[in-house]
Amino acid sequence: MSVQESISKKLQESFKPSFLQVLNESSMHNVPPGSESHFKVTVVSEQFEGKTLVARHRMVNGCLNHELSGPLHALAIHTYTCKEWDKRQAQSPDSPACLGGSKAS
Amino acid sequence: MDVLDRIKEQVESNPVIIYMKGTPKMPMCGFSSRAAEALMQCEREFAFVNILADQEIFQNLPRFADWPTFPQLYINGELVGGCDITLELFESGELQKMVHNAVDNAAG
């Protein structure tokens, strides 16, 4: 299973999202073609209701703990409840361009 | 001093501190750059640690607050979050309030 498939599957199972987007943004960074190192995830789930942003991100990081300790180098996380997602008109922010910093070994 | 004690001392002695790749003026990562840019627009002084220049902190910061990625922003010794949270708080105007309160209270 690719890293992308594995991220999608885990988020789907954990959060039962009403919207889920897993974008491989590795090509925006200084890594070989075909890499699966930089991802952006947008998760819309009622499970985020009443939770702080830090708590939500901890939930996502925890779910992807295995990937984060392996191939996954950067993870942009955007979490919304259904209501917040409607208010944003179903748009999550764009990720920044790479500036060349290295990865922790 | 143990590295975790060193980090603890840094976050407790600086009301606003960001651990980032590079420096605010010369960031080495897009996520660090955006988070530092938002902080600079809060119009208060803040501390930063260039984790690329301190391998010990680079390797150990993730286990300090159980947060796996960089940058990491701390206000009043508490983890606020990484780039995405920093920007979301900035866009809602909340970050400016948090930074102003922390810095102004520390100055007495």
Short mmCIF file of C-alpha atoms in Angstrom, two decimals:
data_model
loop_
_atom_site.label_atom_id
_atom_site.label_comp_id
_atom_site.label_asym_id
_atom_site.label_seq_id
_atom_site.Cartn_x
_atom_site.Cartn_y
_atom_site.Cartn_z
CA MET A 1 0.00 0.00 0.00
CA SER A 2 1.32 3.46 -0.86
CA VAL A 3 1.81 6.04 1.90
CA GLN A 4 -1.06 8.03 0.40
CA GLU A 5 -3.40 5.03 0.54
CA SER A 6 -2.36 4.21 4.06
CA ILE A 7 -2.94 7.81 5.27
CA SER A 8 -6.37 7.90 3.60
CA LYS A 9 -7.41 4.56 5.03
CA LYS A 10 -6.37 5.42 8.59
CA LEU A 11 -8.02 8.85 8.57
CA GLN A 12 -11.17 7.38 7.06
CA GLU A 13 -11.38 4.69 9.73
CA SER A 14 -10.55 6.97 12.67
CA PHE A 15 -12.58 10.06 11.86
CA LYS A 16 -15.45 8.87 9.65
CA PRO A 17 -15.08 12.20 7.83
CA SER A 18 -17.84 13.83 5.83
CA PHE A 19 -15.01 15.21 3.66
CA LEU A 20 -11.46 13.89 3.39
CA GLN A 21 -8.71 15.08 1.10
CA VAL A 22 -5.18 13.66 1.18
CA LEU A 23 -2.87 15.55 -1.16
CA ASN A 24 0.66 14.44 -1.95
CA GLU A 25 2.54 17.76 -2.15
CA SER A 26 6.00 16.20 -2.30
CA SER A 27 6.60 17.56 -5.79
CA MET A 28 6.58 21.07 -4.29
CA HIS A 29 9.69 20.12 -2.33
CA ASN A 30 13.31 19.19 -2.84
CA VAL A 31 12.80 15.42 -3.01
CA PRO A 32 13.11 12.84 -5.85
CA PRO A 33 10.15 12.52 -8.29
CA GLY A 34 7.50 10.09 -7.05
CA SER A 35 8.31 10.71 -3.37
CA GLU A 36 5.66 10.40 -0.68
CA SER A 37 7.19 12.69 1.94
CA HIS A 38 5.03 15.82 2.09
CA PHE A 39 1.26 15.61 2.50
CA LYS A 40 -1.61 17.91 3.20
CA VAL A 41 -4.74 16.49 4.77
CA THR A 42 -8.11 18.14 5.13
CA VAL A 43 -10.46 16.31 7.47
CA VAL A 44 -14.04 17.36 8.14
CA SER A 45 -15.52 15.41 11.02
CA GLU A 46 -17.99 15.84 13.84
CA GLN A 47 -15.34 14.31 16.11
CA PHE A 48 -13.62 17.72 16.18
CA GLU A 49 -16.63 19.42 17.74
CA GLY A 50 -15.66 21.20 20.98
CA LYS A 51 -11.95 20.31 20.58
CA THR A 52 -9.12 22.87 20.50
CA LEU A 53 -6.90 23.07 17.41
CA VAL A 54 -4.01 21.50 19.35
CA ALA A 55 -6.25 18.63 20.44
CA ARG A 56 -7.47 18.08 16.87
CA HIS A 57 -3.95 18.06 15.46
CA ARG A 58 -2.85 15.66 18.19
CA MET A 59 -5.68 13.33 17.13
CA VAL A 60 -4.49 13.40 13.51
CA ASN A 61 -0.80 13.11 14.40
CA GLY A 62 -1.63 10.20 16.69
CA CYS A 63 -3.58 8.43 13.97
CA LEU A 64 -0.63 8.81 11.58
CA ASN A 65 2.05 8.12 14.19
CA HIS A 66 3.46 5.21 12.20
CA GLU A 67 3.81 7.25 8.99
CA LEU A 68 5.25 10.27 10.84
CA SER A 69 8.00 8.18 12.36
CA GLY A 70 8.83 6.80 8.92
CA PRO A 71 8.47 8.17 5.39
CA LEU A 72 6.29 11.16 6.20
CA HIS A 73 8.40 14.30 6.60
CA ALA A 74 5.85 17.12 6.50
CA LEU A 75 2.16 17.02 7.27
CA ALA A 76 -0.09 20.04 6.82
CA ILE A 77 -3.25 19.48 8.83
CA HIS A 78 -6.58 21.25 8.33
CA THR A 79 -9.40 20.08 10.57
CA TYR A 80 -12.98 21.31 10.58
CA THR A 81 -16.37 20.42 11.90
CA CYS A 82 -19.14 20.33 9.27
CA LYS A 83 -20.32 23.74 10.39
CA GLU A 84 -16.82 25.28 10.15
CA TRP A 85 -16.32 23.69 6.75
CA ASP A 86 -19.55 25.22 5.44
CA LYS A 87 -18.45 28.60 6.76
CA ARG A 88 -15.15 28.28 4.88
CA GLN A 89 -17.13 27.44 1.77
CA ALA A 90 -15.35 24.11 1.57
CA GLN A 91 -11.84 25.50 1.08
CA SER A 92 -8.69 24.68 3.04
CA PRO A 93 -5.59 26.93 2.84
CA ASP A 94 -2.76 26.32 0.35
CA SER A 95 0.55 24.93 1.59
CA PRO A 96 3.77 26.96 1.38
CA ALA A 97 6.62 26.40 -1.07
CA CYS A 98 9.73 24.59 0.16
CA LEU A 99 12.73 26.69 1.18
CA GLY A 100 15.23 23.86 1.32
CA GLY A 101 15.54 23.03 5.04
CA SER A 102 16.64 19.53 5.90
CA LYS A 103 14.88 16.73 7.71
CA ALA A 104 15.55 15.33 11.18
CA SER A 105 17.20 11.94 10.77
CA MET B 1 21.92 20.56 31.40
CA ASP B 2 19.68 17.91 29.89
CA VAL B 3 18.24 18.97 26.52
CA LEU B 4 14.64 18.72 27.70
CA ASP B 5 15.48 20.95 30.69
CA ARG B 6 17.11 23.37 28.29
CA ILE B 7 13.94 23.53 26.14
CA LYS B 8 11.80 23.89 29.27
CA GLU B 9 13.90 26.82 30.43
CA GLN B 10 13.62 28.47 26.99
CA VAL B 11 9.83 28.20 26.74
CA GLU B 12 9.38 29.34 30.33
CA SER B 13 11.72 32.33 30.15
CA ASN B 14 10.35 33.68 26.85
CA PRO B 15 6.67 34.66 26.66
CA VAL B 16 6.65 33.97 22.91
CA ILE B 17 9.15 31.58 21.32
CA ILE B 18 9.18 29.74 18.02
CA TYR B 19 11.32 26.73 17.13
CA MET B 20 11.89 26.93 13.41
CA LYS B 21 14.09 25.92 10.50
CA GLY B 22 16.28 28.92 9.82
CA THR B 23 15.59 32.37 11.22
CA PRO B 24 12.65 34.76 10.76
CA LYS B 25 14.73 36.79 8.30
CA MET B 26 16.18 33.75 6.57
CA PRO B 27 13.73 30.86 6.99
CA MET B 28 14.74 27.48 5.53
CA CYS B 29 11.29 25.91 5.29
CA GLY B 30 8.01 27.23 3.93
CA PHE B 31 6.06 26.23 7.03
CA SER B 32 8.56 27.94 9.37
CA SER B 33 8.57 30.98 7.10
CA ARG B 34 4.82 31.42 7.20
CA ALA B 35 4.56 30.95 10.96
CA ALA B 36 7.39 33.44 11.63
CA GLU B 37 5.84 35.90 9.19
CA ALA B 38 2.55 35.79 11.11
CA LEU B 39 4.41 36.35 14.40
CA MET B 40 6.30 39.32 12.96
CA GLN B 41 2.97 40.88 12.06
CA CYS B 42 1.88 40.68 15.70
CA GLU B 43 4.08 43.71 16.44
CA ARG B 44 5.77 42.37 19.55
CA GLU B 45 9.24 40.95 20.10
CA PHE B 46 9.51 37.19 20.14
CA ALA B 47 12.31 34.69 20.64
CA PHE B 48 13.28 32.07 18.10
CA VAL B 49 15.50 29.00 18.01
CA ASN B 50 16.96 27.90 14.70
CA ILE B 51 16.73 24.15 15.10
CA LEU B 52 18.99 23.57 12.09
CA ALA B 53 21.79 25.17 14.15
CA ASP B 54 21.13 23.01 17.22
CA GLN B 55 20.98 19.31 16.38
CA GLU B 56 20.28 18.33 19.97
CA ILE B 57 17.11 20.42 20.09
CA PHE B 58 16.18 19.33 16.53
CA GLN B 59 16.29 15.67 17.57
CA ASN B 60 14.59 16.06 20.95
CA LEU B 61 11.98 18.81 20.56
CA PRO B 62 9.33 16.39 19.17
CA ARG B 63 9.26 14.47 22.45
CA PHE B 64 9.22 17.62 24.63
CA ALA B 65 5.54 18.31 23.96
CA ASP B 66 4.76 15.13 22.01
CA TRP B 67 4.47 17.07 18.76
CA PRO B 68 6.15 15.46 15.76
CA THR B 69 6.73 18.37 13.37
CA PHE B 70 8.27 21.84 13.03
CA PRO B 71 7.82 24.75 13.49
CA GLN B 72 6.49 24.78 17.07
CA LEU B 73 5.15 27.93 18.71
CA TYR B 74 5.01 28.32 22.50
CA ILE B 75 3.25 31.15 24.33
CA ASN B 76 3.58 31.42 28.12
CA GLY B 77 5.29 28.03 28.19
CA GLU B 78 2.41 26.26 26.44
CA LEU B 79 2.50 24.70 22.99
CA VAL B 80 0.20 26.68 20.70
CA GLY B 81 0.82 24.48 17.68
CA GLY B 82 2.62 24.34 14.36
CA CYS B 83 2.30 26.36 11.17
CA ASP B 84 -1.31 25.53 10.33
CA ILE B 85 -2.62 26.39 13.81
CA THR B 86 -0.51 29.57 14.01
CA LEU B 87 -1.94 30.79 10.71
CA GLU B 88 -5.48 29.87 11.59
CA LEU B 89 -5.21 31.80 14.88
CA PHE B 90 -3.60 34.72 13.06
CA GLU B 91 -6.37 34.90 10.48
CA SER B 92 -9.03 34.96 13.19
CA GLY B 93 -7.15 37.70 15.11
CA GLU B 94 -6.64 35.40 18.09
CA LEU B 95 -2.86 35.08 17.72
CA GLN B 96 -2.37 38.85 17.94
CA LYS B 97 -4.31 38.92 21.22
CA MET B 98 -2.39 35.97 22.67
CA VAL B 99 0.98 37.49 21.75
CA HIS B 100 0.06 40.96 23.04
CA ASN B 101 -1.22 39.56 26.35
CA ALA B 102 1.82 37.34 26.88
CA VAL B 103 4.42 39.99 26.05
CA ASP B 104 2.69 42.89 27.78
CA ASN B 105 2.07 40.88 30.96
CA ALA B 106 5.68 39.66 31.02
CA ALA B 107 6.85 43.27 30.74
CA GLY B 108 4.68 44.09 33.75
#
